[in-house]
Short mmCIF file of C-alpha atoms and ligand atoms in Angstrom, two decimals:
data_model
loop_
_atom_site.label_atom_id
_atom_site.label_comp_id
_atom_site.label_asym_id
_atom_site.label_seq_id
_atom_site.Cartn_x
_atom_site.Cartn_y
_atom_site.Cartn_z
CA MET A 1324 -11.82 -19.27 13.12
CA ASN A 1325 -10.27 -16.59 15.24
CA TRP A 1326 -8.51 -14.37 12.77
CA THR A 1327 -6.66 -12.40 15.36
CA GLN A 1328 -4.57 -15.36 16.52
CA HIS A 1329 -1.79 -17.30 14.86
CA SER A 1330 -3.24 -20.53 13.63
CA ALA A 1331 -1.73 -23.68 12.21
CA SER A 1332 -4.67 -23.82 9.82
CA ALA A 1333 -5.43 -21.17 7.29
CA PRO A 1334 -8.46 -20.02 5.33
CA GLU A 1335 -9.32 -21.82 2.13
CA GLY A 1336 -7.21 -20.81 -0.81
CA VAL A 1337 -4.29 -19.70 1.30
CA ASP A 1338 -0.97 -21.11 0.17
CA LEU A 1339 1.09 -22.07 3.19
CA ASP A 1340 3.75 -23.82 1.13
CA HIS A 1341 5.17 -20.54 -0.05
CA PRO A 1342 5.81 -17.24 1.73
CA ASN A 1343 3.74 -14.28 0.69
CA ALA A 1344 4.77 -10.63 0.52
CA ALA A 1345 1.50 -9.38 2.06
CA ARG A 1346 1.97 -11.62 5.08
CA VAL A 1347 5.68 -10.79 5.36
CA TYR A 1348 4.74 -7.09 5.44
CA ASP A 1349 2.20 -7.89 8.17
CA TYR A 1350 5.01 -9.63 10.09
CA PHE A 1351 7.24 -6.54 9.74
CA LEU A 1352 4.42 -4.41 11.12
CA GLY A 1353 3.96 -6.70 14.13
CA GLY A 1354 0.68 -8.16 12.89
CA THR A 1355 -0.63 -11.69 13.42
CA ALA A 1356 -1.75 -12.71 9.93
CA ASN A 1357 1.49 -14.45 9.05
CA TRP A 1358 2.75 -17.99 9.23
CA ALA A 1359 6.14 -19.59 9.96
CA ILE A 1360 7.02 -19.70 6.28
CA ASP A 1361 6.44 -15.93 6.02
CA ARG A 1362 8.44 -15.18 9.16
CA VAL A 1363 11.44 -17.20 7.89
CA LEU A 1364 11.53 -15.07 4.75
CA GLY A 1365 10.96 -11.89 6.77
CA ASP A 1366 13.83 -12.70 9.11
CA LYS A 1367 16.18 -13.46 6.21
CA LEU A 1368 15.26 -10.18 4.53
CA ALA A 1369 15.74 -8.23 7.76
CA GLU A 1370 19.12 -9.86 8.25
CA MET A 1371 20.22 -8.66 4.82
CA VAL A 1372 18.62 -5.22 5.06
CA PRO A 1373 17.94 -4.39 8.72
CA ILE A 1374 16.16 -1.14 7.82
CA ILE A 1375 13.35 -3.11 6.16
CA ARG A 1376 11.19 -3.44 9.31
CA ALA A 1377 11.38 0.25 10.14
CA GLY A 1378 10.80 1.01 6.45
CA ALA A 1379 7.52 -0.95 6.56
CA ARG A 1380 6.35 1.09 9.57
CA VAL A 1381 7.39 4.36 7.97
CA ASN A 1382 5.36 3.38 4.92
CA ARG A 1383 2.32 2.54 7.04
CA GLU A 1384 2.58 5.90 8.79
CA PHE A 1385 2.77 7.62 5.40
CA LEU A 1386 -0.50 5.90 4.46
CA GLY A 1387 -2.16 7.38 7.56
CA ARG A 1388 -0.91 10.89 6.77
CA VAL A 1389 -2.08 10.57 3.18
CA VAL A 1390 -5.61 9.64 4.26
CA ARG A 1391 -5.69 12.62 6.63
CA ASN A 1392 -4.38 14.93 3.92
CA CYS A 1393 -7.15 13.78 1.58
CA LEU A 1394 -9.84 14.36 4.22
CA GLU A 1395 -8.43 17.77 5.07
CA ASN A 1396 -8.87 18.57 1.40
CA GLY A 1397 -12.47 17.44 1.18
CA ILE A 1398 -12.01 13.88 -0.05
CA THR A 1399 -14.13 11.48 1.94
CA GLN A 1400 -14.07 8.33 -0.20
CA PHE A 1401 -11.13 6.02 -0.83
CA LEU A 1402 -10.18 3.24 -3.21
CA ASP A 1403 -7.25 1.43 -1.59
CA LEU A 1404 -5.43 -0.74 -4.15
CA GLY A 1405 -3.12 -3.37 -2.67
CA SER A 1406 -4.62 -2.68 0.74
CA GLY A 1407 -2.81 -5.56 2.47
CA VAL A 1408 -3.71 -7.46 5.60
CA PRO A 1409 -5.67 -5.18 7.92
CA THR A 1410 -3.43 -3.95 10.69
CA VAL A 1411 -2.93 -0.86 12.77
CA GLY A 1412 -4.10 2.30 10.99
CA ASN A 1413 -6.45 0.86 8.40
CA VAL A 1414 -7.70 3.42 5.91
CA HIS A 1415 -11.37 3.28 6.94
CA GLU A 1416 -10.43 3.64 10.60
CA VAL A 1417 -8.19 6.66 10.02
CA ALA A 1418 -10.87 8.17 7.79
CA ASP A 1419 -13.72 7.47 10.23
CA GLU A 1420 -11.84 9.32 12.96
CA MET A 1421 -12.03 12.49 10.89
CA ASP A 1422 -15.31 11.88 9.10
CA PRO A 1423 -17.74 9.20 10.34
CA ASP A 1424 -19.46 9.30 6.94
CA SER A 1425 -16.27 8.48 5.00
CA ARG A 1426 -16.23 5.56 2.61
CA CYS A 1427 -13.65 3.00 1.57
CA VAL A 1428 -13.25 0.07 -0.82
CA TYR A 1429 -10.27 -2.17 -0.25
CA VAL A 1430 -8.75 -4.18 -3.10
CA ASP A 1431 -6.15 -6.90 -2.81
CA CYS A 1432 -5.18 -10.00 -4.79
CA GLU A 1433 -4.01 -11.99 -1.76
CA ALA A 1434 -6.51 -14.39 -0.14
CA VAL A 1435 -5.41 -13.78 3.46
CA ALA A 1436 -5.52 -10.01 3.08
CA VAL A 1437 -9.03 -10.17 1.65
CA ALA A 1438 -10.30 -12.71 4.21
CA HIS A 1439 -9.00 -10.60 7.09
CA ALA A 1440 -10.48 -7.44 5.65
CA ARG A 1441 -13.86 -9.16 5.26
CA VAL A 1442 -13.87 -10.32 8.87
CA LEU A 1443 -12.76 -6.91 10.12
CA LEU A 1444 -15.47 -5.13 8.15
CA GLU A 1445 -18.15 -7.63 9.17
CA ARG A 1446 -17.30 -6.96 12.80
CA HIS A 1447 -16.45 -3.30 12.83
CA GLY A 1448 -17.38 -1.90 9.44
CA ASP A 1449 -20.52 -0.47 7.94
CA GLU A 1450 -21.63 -2.31 4.80
CA GLU A 1451 -23.03 0.86 3.32
CA ARG A 1452 -19.67 2.61 3.61
CA HIS A 1453 -17.01 -0.14 3.49
CA ALA A 1454 -16.26 -3.05 1.18
CA VAL A 1455 -13.45 -5.31 0.05
CA LEU A 1456 -12.74 -6.76 -3.38
CA HIS A 1457 -10.55 -9.75 -4.18
CA ALA A 1458 -9.04 -8.55 -7.44
CA ASP A 1459 -5.86 -7.81 -9.32
CA LEU A 1460 -5.36 -4.09 -9.64
CA ARG A 1461 -3.92 -4.58 -13.13
CA ASP A 1462 -7.45 -5.35 -14.33
CA VAL A 1463 -8.20 -1.67 -14.22
CA ARG A 1464 -11.62 -1.51 -15.86
CA GLN A 1465 -12.96 -4.55 -13.98
CA VAL A 1466 -11.67 -3.24 -10.64
CA TRP A 1467 -13.13 0.22 -11.23
CA LYS A 1468 -16.46 -1.17 -12.43
CA ALA A 1469 -16.72 -3.61 -9.51
CA ALA A 1470 -15.70 -0.95 -6.97
CA MET A 1471 -18.36 1.44 -8.25
CA LYS A 1472 -21.04 -1.25 -8.62
CA ILE A 1473 -20.96 -2.06 -4.90
CA GLY A 1474 -22.49 1.36 -4.29
CA VAL A 1475 -20.01 2.42 -1.63
CA LEU A 1476 -18.21 5.00 -3.76
CA ASP A 1477 -19.76 7.81 -5.77
CA PRO A 1478 -17.96 7.96 -9.16
CA THR A 1479 -19.05 11.56 -9.69
CA LYS A 1480 -17.20 12.81 -6.61
CA PRO A 1481 -13.41 13.07 -6.05
CA VAL A 1482 -11.80 9.86 -4.89
CA GLY A 1483 -8.67 9.25 -2.83
CA LEU A 1484 -6.91 6.58 -4.88
CA LEU A 1485 -4.25 4.84 -2.81
CA MET A 1486 -1.42 2.82 -4.32
CA VAL A 1487 0.78 2.62 -1.29
CA SER A 1488 3.66 0.17 -1.36
CA VAL A 1489 2.11 -1.91 -4.10
CA LEU A 1490 3.34 -0.79 -7.51
CA HIS A 1491 6.82 -2.23 -6.92
CA PHE A 1492 5.19 -5.68 -6.82
CA LEU A 1493 4.06 -5.30 -10.43
CA ASP A 1494 6.31 -6.61 -13.17
CA PRO A 1495 7.46 -3.70 -15.37
CA GLN A 1496 6.52 -5.92 -18.32
CA ASP A 1497 2.91 -5.47 -17.20
CA GLN A 1498 3.18 -1.85 -18.29
CA VAL A 1499 2.75 -0.35 -14.86
CA ALA A 1500 2.74 3.21 -16.19
CA GLU A 1501 -0.17 2.32 -18.47
CA VAL A 1502 -2.09 0.69 -15.59
CA VAL A 1503 -1.66 3.84 -13.48
CA ARG A 1504 -2.58 6.07 -16.42
CA GLN A 1505 -5.87 4.22 -16.82
CA TYR A 1506 -6.70 4.86 -13.17
CA ARG A 1507 -5.75 8.53 -13.58
CA ASP A 1508 -8.13 8.78 -16.51
CA LEU A 1509 -11.01 7.20 -14.59
CA LEU A 1510 -10.72 9.50 -11.58
CA PRO A 1511 -13.05 12.50 -11.38
CA SER A 1512 -11.46 15.95 -11.34
CA GLY A 1513 -10.21 16.99 -7.90
CA SER A 1514 -9.33 13.40 -6.96
CA ARG A 1515 -6.07 12.68 -5.17
CA MET A 1516 -3.78 9.82 -6.10
CA ALA A 1517 -1.20 8.69 -3.56
CA ILE A 1518 1.78 6.50 -4.35
CA SER A 1519 4.61 5.18 -2.24
CA HIS A 1520 7.27 3.13 -3.97
CA CYS A 1521 10.51 1.40 -3.14
CA THR A 1522 13.66 2.77 -4.78
CA LEU A 1523 17.34 1.97 -4.43
CA ASP A 1524 18.37 5.42 -5.74
CA SER A 1525 19.97 6.43 -2.47
CA VAL A 1526 21.74 3.19 -1.62
CA GLN A 1527 25.50 3.65 -1.38
CA PRO A 1528 27.51 1.60 -3.90
CA ASP A 1529 29.06 -0.44 -1.07
CA ASP A 1530 25.61 -1.48 0.18
CA LEU A 1531 24.00 -2.11 -3.19
CA ALA A 1532 24.96 -5.81 -3.38
CA GLN A 1533 23.20 -6.42 -0.06
CA PHE A 1534 20.01 -4.67 -1.21
CA GLN A 1535 20.13 -6.47 -4.54
CA ALA A 1536 20.45 -9.79 -2.68
CA ALA A 1537 17.25 -8.94 -0.77
CA VAL A 1538 15.47 -8.14 -4.05
CA ASP A 1539 16.74 -11.46 -5.45
CA LEU A 1540 15.41 -13.26 -2.38
CA TYR A 1541 11.97 -11.72 -2.95
CA HIS A 1542 12.13 -13.06 -6.52
CA ALA A 1543 13.30 -16.52 -5.42
CA SER A 1544 10.44 -16.71 -2.90
CA GLY A 1545 7.86 -16.20 -5.64
CA ASN A 1546 7.18 -12.57 -4.64
CA PRO A 1547 9.15 -10.55 -7.13
CA ALA A 1548 9.70 -6.90 -6.28
CA TYR A 1549 10.91 -4.20 -8.64
CA PRO A 1550 12.38 -1.06 -7.07
CA GLN A 1551 12.37 1.83 -9.53
CA ASP A 1552 14.34 5.01 -10.09
CA ARG A 1553 12.63 8.15 -8.90
CA PRO A 1554 12.00 9.60 -12.41
CA VAL A 1555 10.07 6.45 -13.35
CA ILE A 1556 7.90 6.82 -10.22
CA ARG A 1557 7.42 10.56 -10.92
CA GLU A 1558 6.03 9.65 -14.34
CA TYR A 1559 3.18 7.70 -12.70
CA PHE A 1560 1.68 11.03 -11.61
CA GLY A 1561 1.39 12.20 -15.23
CA ASP A 1562 -0.10 15.70 -15.41
CA PHE A 1563 -1.49 15.60 -11.87
CA ASP A 1564 -0.34 18.51 -9.67
CA LEU A 1565 1.97 17.20 -6.99
CA VAL A 1566 1.06 18.36 -3.49
CA GLU A 1567 4.04 20.05 -1.82
CA PRO A 1568 6.73 18.95 -1.10
CA GLY A 1569 6.32 16.69 -4.16
CA LEU A 1570 7.67 13.20 -4.58
CA VAL A 1571 10.03 12.86 -1.61
CA TRP A 1572 11.46 10.37 0.85
CA LEU A 1573 8.59 9.30 3.10
CA PRO A 1574 10.11 10.88 6.25
CA GLU A 1575 10.05 14.22 4.41
CA TRP A 1576 6.33 14.14 3.64
CA HIS A 1577 3.92 16.10 5.88
CA LEU A 1578 5.20 14.86 9.23
CA ASP A 1579 2.60 16.96 11.00
CA ALA A 1580 -0.33 15.44 9.16
CA GLY A 1581 -0.68 12.42 11.41
CA PRO A 1582 1.12 9.31 12.63
CA SER A 1583 4.87 9.61 12.30
CA GLN A 1584 6.48 8.06 15.37
CA GLN A 1585 8.80 5.71 13.46
CA THR A 1586 9.13 8.27 10.70
CA ARG A 1587 10.52 10.92 13.03
CA LYS A 1588 13.25 8.51 14.04
CA MET A 1589 14.23 8.20 10.41
CA ALA A 1590 13.89 11.89 9.61
CA LYS A 1591 17.59 12.57 10.16
CA ASN A 1592 18.43 10.19 7.37
CA PRO A 1593 15.23 10.15 5.30
CA SER A 1594 16.62 8.34 2.28
CA SER A 1595 17.54 5.34 4.43
CA CYS A 1596 13.91 4.14 4.24
CA CYS A 1597 14.33 3.50 0.48
CA PHE A 1598 10.74 4.66 -0.11
CA VAL A 1599 9.54 7.75 -1.92
CA GLY A 1600 5.96 8.94 -2.00
CA GLY A 1601 3.61 11.74 -2.75
CA ILE A 1602 0.11 12.81 -3.70
CA GLY A 1603 -1.02 14.09 -7.08
CA VAL A 1604 -4.23 16.04 -7.62
CA LYS A 1605 -6.24 15.59 -10.80
CA PRO A 1606 -6.72 18.97 -12.50
C1 SAM B 1350 3.30 -4.18 1.18
S1 SAM B 1350 1.58 -4.48 1.14
C2 SAM B 1350 0.96 -2.81 1.25
C3 SAM B 1350 -0.28 -2.72 2.09
C4 SAM B 1350 -0.80 -1.30 2.28
N1 SAM B 1350 -1.07 -0.67 1.01
C5 SAM B 1350 0.19 -0.47 3.05
O1 SAM B 1350 0.94 0.28 2.40
O2 SAM B 1350 0.25 -0.56 4.26
C6 SAM B 1350 1.34 -4.79 -0.62
C7 SAM B 1350 -0.01 -5.39 -0.91
O3 SAM B 1350 -0.24 -5.31 -2.32
C8 SAM B 1350 -0.90 -6.49 -2.72
N2 SAM B 1350 -0.72 -6.67 -4.16
C9 SAM B 1350 0.42 -6.97 -4.84
N3 SAM B 1350 0.18 -7.04 -6.15
C10 SAM B 1350 -1.15 -6.78 -6.33
C11 SAM B 1350 -2.01 -6.72 -7.45
N4 SAM B 1350 -1.54 -6.96 -8.69
N5 SAM B 1350 -3.31 -6.42 -7.26
C12 SAM B 1350 -3.80 -6.21 -6.01
N6 SAM B 1350 -3.03 -6.25 -4.91
C13 SAM B 1350 -1.73 -6.53 -5.06
C14 SAM B 1350 -0.27 -7.58 -1.89
O4 SAM B 1350 -1.08 -8.73 -1.81
C15 SAM B 1350 -0.10 -6.88 -0.55
O5 SAM B 1350 -1.21 -7.08 0.27
#
């Protein structure tokens, strides 16, 4: 199967009866790993909240800058949780540009995302330095154990732990703060943990109903999303030292550190992206 083309068929285990958030995100980014059912949901969401497409790109650019920031600070190995369907600016590609010996393990719970990552790595990866796991990031100990067992990452050296645009897909009843705390505990000292997260903190009261309708649509489609207030997201960093400028709107974070074309367009009104993000360093 040619994974780079739209196809009426899909890999085994892929549910084409329901839209999927990973594939909708791929659609927003202009990728090809999405099907009609995903595009219908994506179009409806974009009709309700037009900024959503640009927001996805701004988030993807943030991911690239985060990876660069980690490498600039000596971190050469990454654990990318909720890595998504491979698309422009994949973590291992950004990292390889700066350090051809860099390492990366991708983790996602969505079959299409994992299948695409496998094909990409088989073709263009290096099995000694890159791997993908089909797993639920909430199973912290299993994910960590499996990621380390592959032999790609060295658990004694600082890790770049990436949770970019994923935590808002976890039900708060799943004790998200506790999940993140367990990852913080497992990381070696000097590691960097990056988070980007959707928030409706900045949405004007007149627009809130529209945004809430989009959140409700995510829920109705079987892909619930849970925007959070900024203080809740700040708590995820625990006692980690936040890299300047802290937890900020994505267009305010290190614009010079790498890709930021879409981000610059949004920089005049940074809160319009409805995403905050930052990096914390483990003491
Ligand atoms: C919006 S995409 C983000 C992709 C990438 N991190 C980025 O920012 O460009 C969210 C991804 O998180 C994945 N995801 C959601 N819940 C997850 C979970 N519990 N465990 C692992 N992956 C999860 C989805 O399948 C999807 O691929």
